[in-house]
Coordinates of C-alpha atoms and ligand atoms in Angstrom, one line a residue:
X1 CA 214.8 122.0 3.3
X2 CA 214.1 124.6 0.7
X3 CA 212.2 124.5 -2.7
X4 CA 215.4 125.5 -4.4
X5 CA 217.4 122.5 -2.8
X6 CA 215.3 119.8 -4.3
X7 CA 214.4 121.3 -7.7
X8 CA 217.5 120.0 -9.4
X9 CA 216.2 116.4 -8.8
X10 CA 214.1 114.4 -11.0
X11 CA 210.2 115.3 -10.7
X12 CA 207.9 112.9 -9.1
X13 CA 205.9 110.7 -11.4
X14 CA 203.0 112.7 -12.6
X15 CA 204.7 116.0 -11.4
X16 CA 203.7 116.4 -7.7
X17 CA 204.7 114.4 -4.7
X18 CA 201.6 113.2 -3.0
X19 CA 201.2 113.3 0.8
X20 CA 198.3 111.4 2.3
X21 CA 199.1 111.8 5.7
X22 CA 196.7 113.6 8.1
X23 CA 195.2 114.0 11.4
X24 CA 192.9 111.4 12.8
X25 CA 189.5 112.5 12.0
X26 CA 186.6 112.8 14.5
X27 CA 184.3 109.8 14.7
X28 CA 186.7 107.4 13.1
X29 CA 186.0 104.7 15.8
X30 CA 182.3 104.5 14.7
X31 CA 183.0 104.0 11.0
X32 CA 182.7 100.5 9.4
X33 CA 186.1 98.8 9.4
X34 CA 188.0 97.1 6.7
X35 CA 190.8 94.9 7.7
X36 CA 193.8 95.1 5.4
X37 CA 196.3 92.3 4.7
X38 CA 200.0 92.9 5.4
X39 CA 200.5 93.6 1.6
X40 CA 197.6 96.1 1.6
X41 CA 199.1 97.7 4.6
X42 CA 202.5 98.0 2.8
X43 CA 200.7 99.7 -0.1
X44 CA 198.8 102.0 2.2
X45 CA 202.1 103.1 3.8
X46 CA 203.5 103.8 0.2
X47 CA 200.4 105.8 -0.6
X48 CA 200.7 107.9 2.5
X49 CA 204.4 108.6 1.8
X50 CA 203.9 109.6 -1.8
X51 CA 205.9 106.6 -2.9
X52 CA 203.2 105.8 -5.4
X53 CA 202.6 109.3 -6.6
X54 CA 200.4 110.4 -8.4
X55 CA 198.1 107.7 -6.7
X56 CA 196.2 109.2 -3.8
X57 CA 194.3 106.1 -2.7
X58 CA 193.4 102.5 -3.9
X59 CA 192.6 102.4 -7.8
X60 CA 189.1 102.8 -9.1
X61 CA 187.9 100.6 -12.0
X62 CA 189.0 103.0 -14.8
X63 CA 192.6 103.1 -13.6
X64 CA 192.6 99.4 -12.9
X65 CA 191.3 98.3 -16.2
X66 CA 193.8 100.3 -18.1
X67 CA 196.7 99.4 -15.8
X68 CA 195.9 95.7 -16.4
X69 CA 195.4 96.0 -20.1
X70 CA 197.8 98.7 -21.2
X71 CA 200.2 99.5 -18.2
X72 CA 198.7 103.0 -17.9
X73 CA 196.4 104.9 -15.7
X74 CA 193.2 106.3 -17.0
X75 CA 195.0 109.5 -17.5
X76 CA 197.5 107.7 -19.9
X77 CA 200.4 107.9 -17.5
X78 CA 202.5 104.9 -17.4
X79 CA 201.7 102.6 -14.5
X80 CA 202.6 99.0 -14.2
X81 CA 200.8 97.2 -11.4
X82 CA 197.4 97.4 -9.8
X83 CA 197.3 98.9 -6.2
X84 CA 193.9 97.7 -5.0
X85 CA 192.1 96.9 -1.8
X86 CA 190.0 93.7 -1.9
X87 CA 187.0 93.4 0.2
X88 CA 184.3 90.8 0.9
X89 CA 181.3 93.1 0.5
X90 CA 180.4 96.7 -0.3
X91 CA 180.6 98.9 2.6
X92 CA 177.4 100.8 3.6
X93 CA 178.8 104.4 4.4
X94 CA 180.7 106.8 2.4
X95 CA 183.8 106.5 4.5
X96 CA 185.4 103.5 6.0
X97 CA 188.3 103.0 8.6
X98 CA 191.1 100.9 7.5
X99 CA 192.7 98.7 10.1
X100 CA 195.7 96.5 10.2
X101 CA 195.5 92.8 11.0
X102 CA 196.1 93.5 14.6
X103 CA 193.1 95.8 14.7
X104 CA 194.8 99.0 14.9
X105 CA 193.2 101.8 13.0
X106 CA 195.4 103.4 10.4
X107 CA 193.4 105.4 7.8
X108 CA 190.3 106.6 6.5
X109 CA 189.2 105.9 3.0
X110 CA 186.6 107.9 1.1
X111 CA 184.4 105.4 -0.8
X112 CA 184.6 106.1 -4.3
X113 CA 183.4 102.8 -5.9
X114 CA 183.3 99.1 -5.5
X115 CA 183.8 96.8 -8.2
X116 CA 184.3 93.1 -9.5
X117 CA 187.5 92.0 -10.9
X118 CA 188.5 88.8 -12.7
X119 CA 191.5 87.3 -10.7
X120 CA 192.5 85.0 -13.6
X121 CA 192.7 87.9 -16.0
X122 CA 194.7 89.9 -13.6
X123 CA 197.1 87.0 -13.0
X124 CA 197.4 86.4 -16.6
X125 CA 198.0 90.0 -17.6
X126 CA 200.2 91.0 -14.5
X127 CA 202.0 87.9 -13.7
X128 CA 202.0 86.4 -17.1
X129 CA 200.7 83.1 -15.5
X130 CA 197.7 81.6 -13.9
X131 CA 199.7 79.1 -11.9
X132 CA 198.7 79.0 -8.4
X133 CA 202.4 78.0 -7.6
X134 CA 203.3 81.6 -8.4
X135 CA 203.6 83.4 -5.0
X136 CA 201.9 86.4 -6.5
X137 CA 199.0 84.5 -8.2
X138 CA 198.5 82.6 -5.0
X139 CA 198.2 85.9 -3.1
X140 CA 195.7 87.1 -5.6
X141 CA 193.6 84.1 -5.8
X142 CA 193.3 84.2 -2.0
X143 CA 191.8 87.7 -2.0
X144 CA 188.3 88.9 -1.3
X145 CA 186.2 89.2 -4.5
X146 CA 185.6 92.9 -4.7
X147 CA 187.9 96.0 -5.0
X148 CA 187.2 99.1 -2.9
X149 CA 188.5 102.3 -4.2
X150 CA 188.9 105.7 -2.9
X151 CA 191.3 108.3 -1.5
X152 CA 192.9 107.5 1.8
X153 CA 194.2 109.7 4.6
X154 CA 196.6 107.8 6.9
X155 CA 196.8 109.1 10.4
X156 CA 198.7 106.2 12.1
X157 CA 201.6 104.8 10.0
X158 CA 202.8 101.3 10.9
X159 CA 205.9 101.2 12.8
X160 CA 208.9 100.8 10.5
X161 CA 210.9 97.6 10.7
X162 CA 214.1 99.6 10.7
X163 CA 213.4 103.0 12.1
X164 CA 216.8 104.3 11.4
X165 CA 216.5 103.4 7.7
X166 CA 212.8 104.6 7.3
X167 CA 213.0 107.6 4.9
X168 CA 209.8 108.9 3.0
X169 CA 210.5 110.2 -0.6
X170 CA 210.4 113.8 0.7
X171 CA 213.3 112.7 3.1
X172 CA 215.4 110.8 0.6
X173 CA 214.9 113.9 -1.7
X174 CA 216.0 116.2 1.1
X175 CA 219.1 114.1 1.8
X176 CA 220.0 114.0 -1.9
X177 CA 219.7 117.7 -2.2
X178 CA 221.7 118.3 1.1
X179 CA 224.5 116.3 -0.4
X180 CA 224.4 118.3 -3.7
X181 CA 223.3 115.2 -5.8
X182 CA 221.4 115.6 -8.9
X183 CA 221.6 112.4 -10.8
X184 CA 221.1 109.4 -8.2
X185 CA 220.9 105.7 -9.1
X186 CA 218.5 103.5 -7.2
X187 CA 219.3 99.9 -6.5
X188 CA 216.4 97.6 -5.5
X189 CA 217.2 94.4 -3.8
X190 CA 215.7 91.6 -1.7
X191 CA 219.0 89.6 -1.2
X192 CA 222.2 90.1 0.7
X193 CA 224.6 92.1 -1.5
X194 CA 227.5 89.8 -2.9
X195 CA 230.4 90.9 -5.0
X196 CA 228.4 90.8 -8.2
X197 CA 225.7 93.3 -7.1
X198 CA 228.5 95.3 -5.4
X199 CA 230.1 95.8 -8.7
X200 CA 227.1 96.8 -10.7
X201 CA 226.1 99.4 -8.0
X202 CA 229.6 100.7 -8.2
X203 CA 229.7 100.9 -11.9
X204 CA 226.4 102.7 -12.0
X205 CA 227.7 105.1 -9.3
X206 CA 230.7 105.9 -11.5
X207 CA 228.3 107.6 -14.0
X208 CA 226.1 109.6 -11.4
X209 CA 226.4 111.6 -8.3
X210 CA 225.0 109.2 -5.7
X211 CA 223.7 105.7 -5.1
X212 CA 220.6 104.9 -3.0
X213 CA 220.7 101.2 -1.9
X214 CA 217.1 100.6 -1.2
X215 CA 216.3 97.1 0.0
X216 CA 212.7 95.9 -0.1
X217 CA 211.6 95.1 3.5
X218 CA 208.1 94.3 3.2
X219 CA 206.6 90.9 2.7
X220 CA 208.8 88.3 0.7
X221 CA 208.6 84.7 0.2
X222 CA 209.5 82.7 3.3
X223 CA 212.7 81.2 1.6
X224 CA 214.2 84.7 0.9
X225 CA 216.8 85.9 3.5
X226 CA 215.0 87.7 6.2
X227 CA 215.1 91.5 6.0
X228 CA 216.9 91.8 9.5
X229 CA 219.8 89.5 8.3
X230 CA 220.0 91.4 5.1
X231 CA 220.1 95.0 6.7
X232 CA 223.0 93.6 8.8
X233 CA 224.8 92.5 5.7
X234 CA 224.2 96.0 3.9
X235 CA 225.7 97.8 7.1
X236 CA 228.9 95.9 7.1
X237 CA 229.3 96.0 3.5
X238 CA 228.6 99.7 3.3
X239 CA 230.9 100.4 6.4
X240 CA 233.8 98.5 4.8
X241 CA 233.5 99.1 1.1
X242 CA 231.4 102.2 -0.1
X243 CA 232.2 105.9 0.4
X244 CA 229.6 107.2 3.0
X245 CA 229.3 110.6 1.2
X246 CA 228.2 109.0 -2.1
X247 CA 225.7 106.3 -0.8
X248 CA 222.4 106.4 1.1
X249 CA 221.1 103.1 2.6
X250 CA 217.3 103.2 3.2
X251 CA 214.5 100.7 3.4
X252 CA 211.6 100.3 0.8
X253 CA 208.6 99.3 2.8
X254 CA 206.9 97.5 -0.2
X255 CA 205.8 93.9 -0.4
X256 CA 207.3 91.9 -3.2
X257 CA 204.8 90.9 -5.8
X258 CA 207.1 88.8 -7.9
X259 CA 205.6 90.2 -11.1
X260 CA 208.8 90.2 -12.9
X261 CA 209.0 92.7 -15.8
X262 CA 205.9 94.8 -14.6
X263 CA 207.4 95.0 -11.2
X264 CA 210.7 96.3 -12.6
X265 CA 208.7 99.1 -14.1
X266 CA 206.7 99.8 -10.9
X267 CA 210.0 99.5 -8.8
X268 CA 211.5 102.2 -11.2
X269 CA 208.6 104.4 -10.9
X270 CA 208.6 104.2 -7.1
X271 CA 212.3 105.1 -6.9
X272 CA 211.8 108.1 -9.2
X273 CA 209.3 109.3 -6.5
X274 CA 212.1 108.8 -4.0
X275 CA 214.2 111.2 -6.3
X276 CA 216.1 108.6 -8.4
X277 CA 217.0 109.7 -11.9
X278 CA 218.4 106.2 -12.7
X279 CA 217.4 102.8 -11.8
X280 CA 219.4 99.4 -12.1
X281 CA 217.6 96.6 -13.7
X282 CA 219.4 93.3 -13.6
X283 CA 218.5 90.0 -15.3
X284 CA 215.3 88.5 -14.0
X285 CA 214.4 91.5 -12.0
X286 CA 211.6 90.7 -9.4
X287 CA 211.3 87.3 -10.9
X288 CA 210.5 84.0 -9.3
X289 CA 210.9 80.3 -10.6
X290 CA 211.1 80.4 -14.4
X291 CA 207.9 82.3 -15.1
X292 CA 209.8 85.3 -17.1
X293 CA 212.5 85.2 -19.7
X294 CA 215.9 86.3 -18.6
X295 CA 215.7 89.7 -20.2
X296 CA 211.9 90.3 -20.1
X297 CA 212.4 92.8 -17.2
X298 CA 214.8 94.9 -19.3
X299 CA 212.9 94.6 -22.6
X300 CA 209.6 95.8 -21.2
X301 CA 211.2 99.4 -21.0
X302 CA 211.2 99.4 -24.8
X303 CA 207.4 99.6 -24.6
X304 CA 207.6 103.2 -23.5
X305 CA 209.1 106.3 -24.8
X306 CA 211.9 107.6 -22.5
X307 CA 210.1 110.7 -21.6
X308 CA 207.0 108.8 -20.3
X309 CA 209.1 107.4 -17.5
X310 CA 211.8 109.9 -17.2
X311 CA 213.6 107.8 -14.8
X312 CA 216.4 106.0 -16.8
X313 CA 216.7 102.2 -16.5
X314 CA 220.3 100.9 -16.5
X315 CA 220.5 97.4 -17.5
X316 CA 223.0 94.9 -16.3
X317 CA 224.2 91.2 -17.1
X318 CA 225.2 89.0 -14.4
X319 CA 228.7 89.7 -13.1
X320 CA 231.4 87.5 -11.5
X321 CA 235.0 87.7 -10.6
X322 CA 237.3 86.5 -13.6
X323 CA 240.7 85.3 -12.5
X324 CA 242.1 86.0 -16.0
X325 CA 240.8 89.6 -16.0
X326 CA 241.9 90.0 -12.4
X327 CA 238.6 91.9 -11.8
X328 CA 235.0 91.8 -11.6
X329 CA 233.4 91.5 -15.2
X330 CA 230.5 90.2 -17.1
X331 CA 229.8 88.3 -20.4
X332 CA 229.8 91.9 -22.0
X333 CA 233.3 92.8 -20.6
X334 CA 235.3 89.4 -20.3
X335 CA 236.4 87.1 -23.2
X336 CA 237.5 84.2 -20.9
X337 CA 236.0 80.7 -20.4
X338 CA 233.7 80.0 -17.5
X339 CA 236.6 78.0 -15.7
X340 CA 238.1 81.4 -15.1
X341 CA 235.0 82.7 -13.4
X342 CA 234.3 82.5 -9.6
X343 CA 230.6 81.7 -9.8
X344 CA 228.5 80.0 -7.1
X345 CA 224.9 79.0 -7.5
X346 CA 222.4 80.3 -4.9
X347 CA 222.1 76.7 -3.6
X348 CA 225.9 76.2 -3.3
X349 CA 226.3 79.5 -1.4
X350 CA 223.6 78.4 1.1
X351 CA 225.0 74.9 1.4
X352 CA 228.6 76.7 2.3
X353 CA 227.0 79.2 4.8
X354 CA 224.9 76.6 6.4
X355 CA 228.0 74.5 7.1
X356 CA 229.7 77.5 8.5
X357 CA 232.1 77.7 5.5
X358 CA 233.1 81.2 4.1
X359 CA 232.6 81.4 0.3
X360 CA 235.5 82.7 -1.7
X361 CA 236.4 86.4 -1.1
X362 CA 235.9 87.0 -4.8
X363 CA 232.2 85.9 -4.5
X364 CA 231.3 87.4 -1.0
X365 CA 233.0 89.8 1.2
X366 CA 234.0 87.9 4.4
X367 CA 232.2 90.5 6.7
X368 CA 228.8 89.7 4.8
X369 CA 229.6 85.9 4.9
X370 CA 230.2 86.1 8.6
X371 CA 226.8 87.9 9.2
X372 CA 225.0 85.2 7.0
X373 CA 226.9 82.3 8.8
X374 CA 225.8 83.7 12.2
X375 CA 222.2 83.9 10.9
X376 CA 222.2 80.3 9.6
X377 CA 223.6 79.2 12.9
X378 CA 220.7 80.9 14.9
Ligands
ZN1 ZN1 237.9 87.5 -18.0

């Protein structure tokens, strides 16, 4: 990979791709340990890889305050969600070792500051609700009471759930450059891809050079389809229906926050770091329940000047197969009544699959349906 090869791609957020990986330092075993939750381990891994560029560690108070209040880092750069490490008490040394829940040491953190934070305010500002039934709020309320800030050096990365799909931002950028792509659209998903999402990824791809299908594989709600099943669905769909030289499938190791609009901006910034110039934002992106308005995750992008994000959001309506049009369509492009549309609710699809029945081909490719039926049977 040469510098010339990737310079055609969009620049990382803040201008430089961060790399916080490094060698295991001497004496790390004798440092005080902080045990991370699985969500914090996901964030640590994103920090290591530069997916959260320009962040080099867990956020200090100045960045945190401004992100919560204004969706900006202290520097003024747009940033949508806190990336913080919660601890029980302030550590004594100037360095601590960060460990996973299994006790394995992963990184060293240079202690910068320890500060109190207001969980309810963070919930209200970031999730637009203080309701504990919201999974992101519930996670926040269960956290330790202090935030520990500082730069991290990660010497042991967690094993990726899907090694063959594990690509850091430097690697996706190299892959795009190798294929000669300049304009690349990123697609975030935490669901199997049915015809509707296949359609919008292809509509987006028509206008750019390449498509990054970037399923989130970190923690999700327990009722979301497990990542292993989804990955199998993506594989059969890509094998059968996408041109291999225009599409890259790779895993996004983040945990879901379910922060709706703010998470849409956060997802876009992360994908910019992976080299995407464009990012697909559907209705209710990263939403849960009915905490967010249908278009909130699209409208929030109007709060910024285009150059501030650089990565361009592409907004989509829900789409469906229309029998009268004889094609996939959306309310934007189809004049026909709902009776002409092949639409199944999430509940209806789950019922069909659980009963071993294949949904209509206009709704789900049969290859995808077969994977899901098999998963439900297990
Ligand atoms: Zn129609």
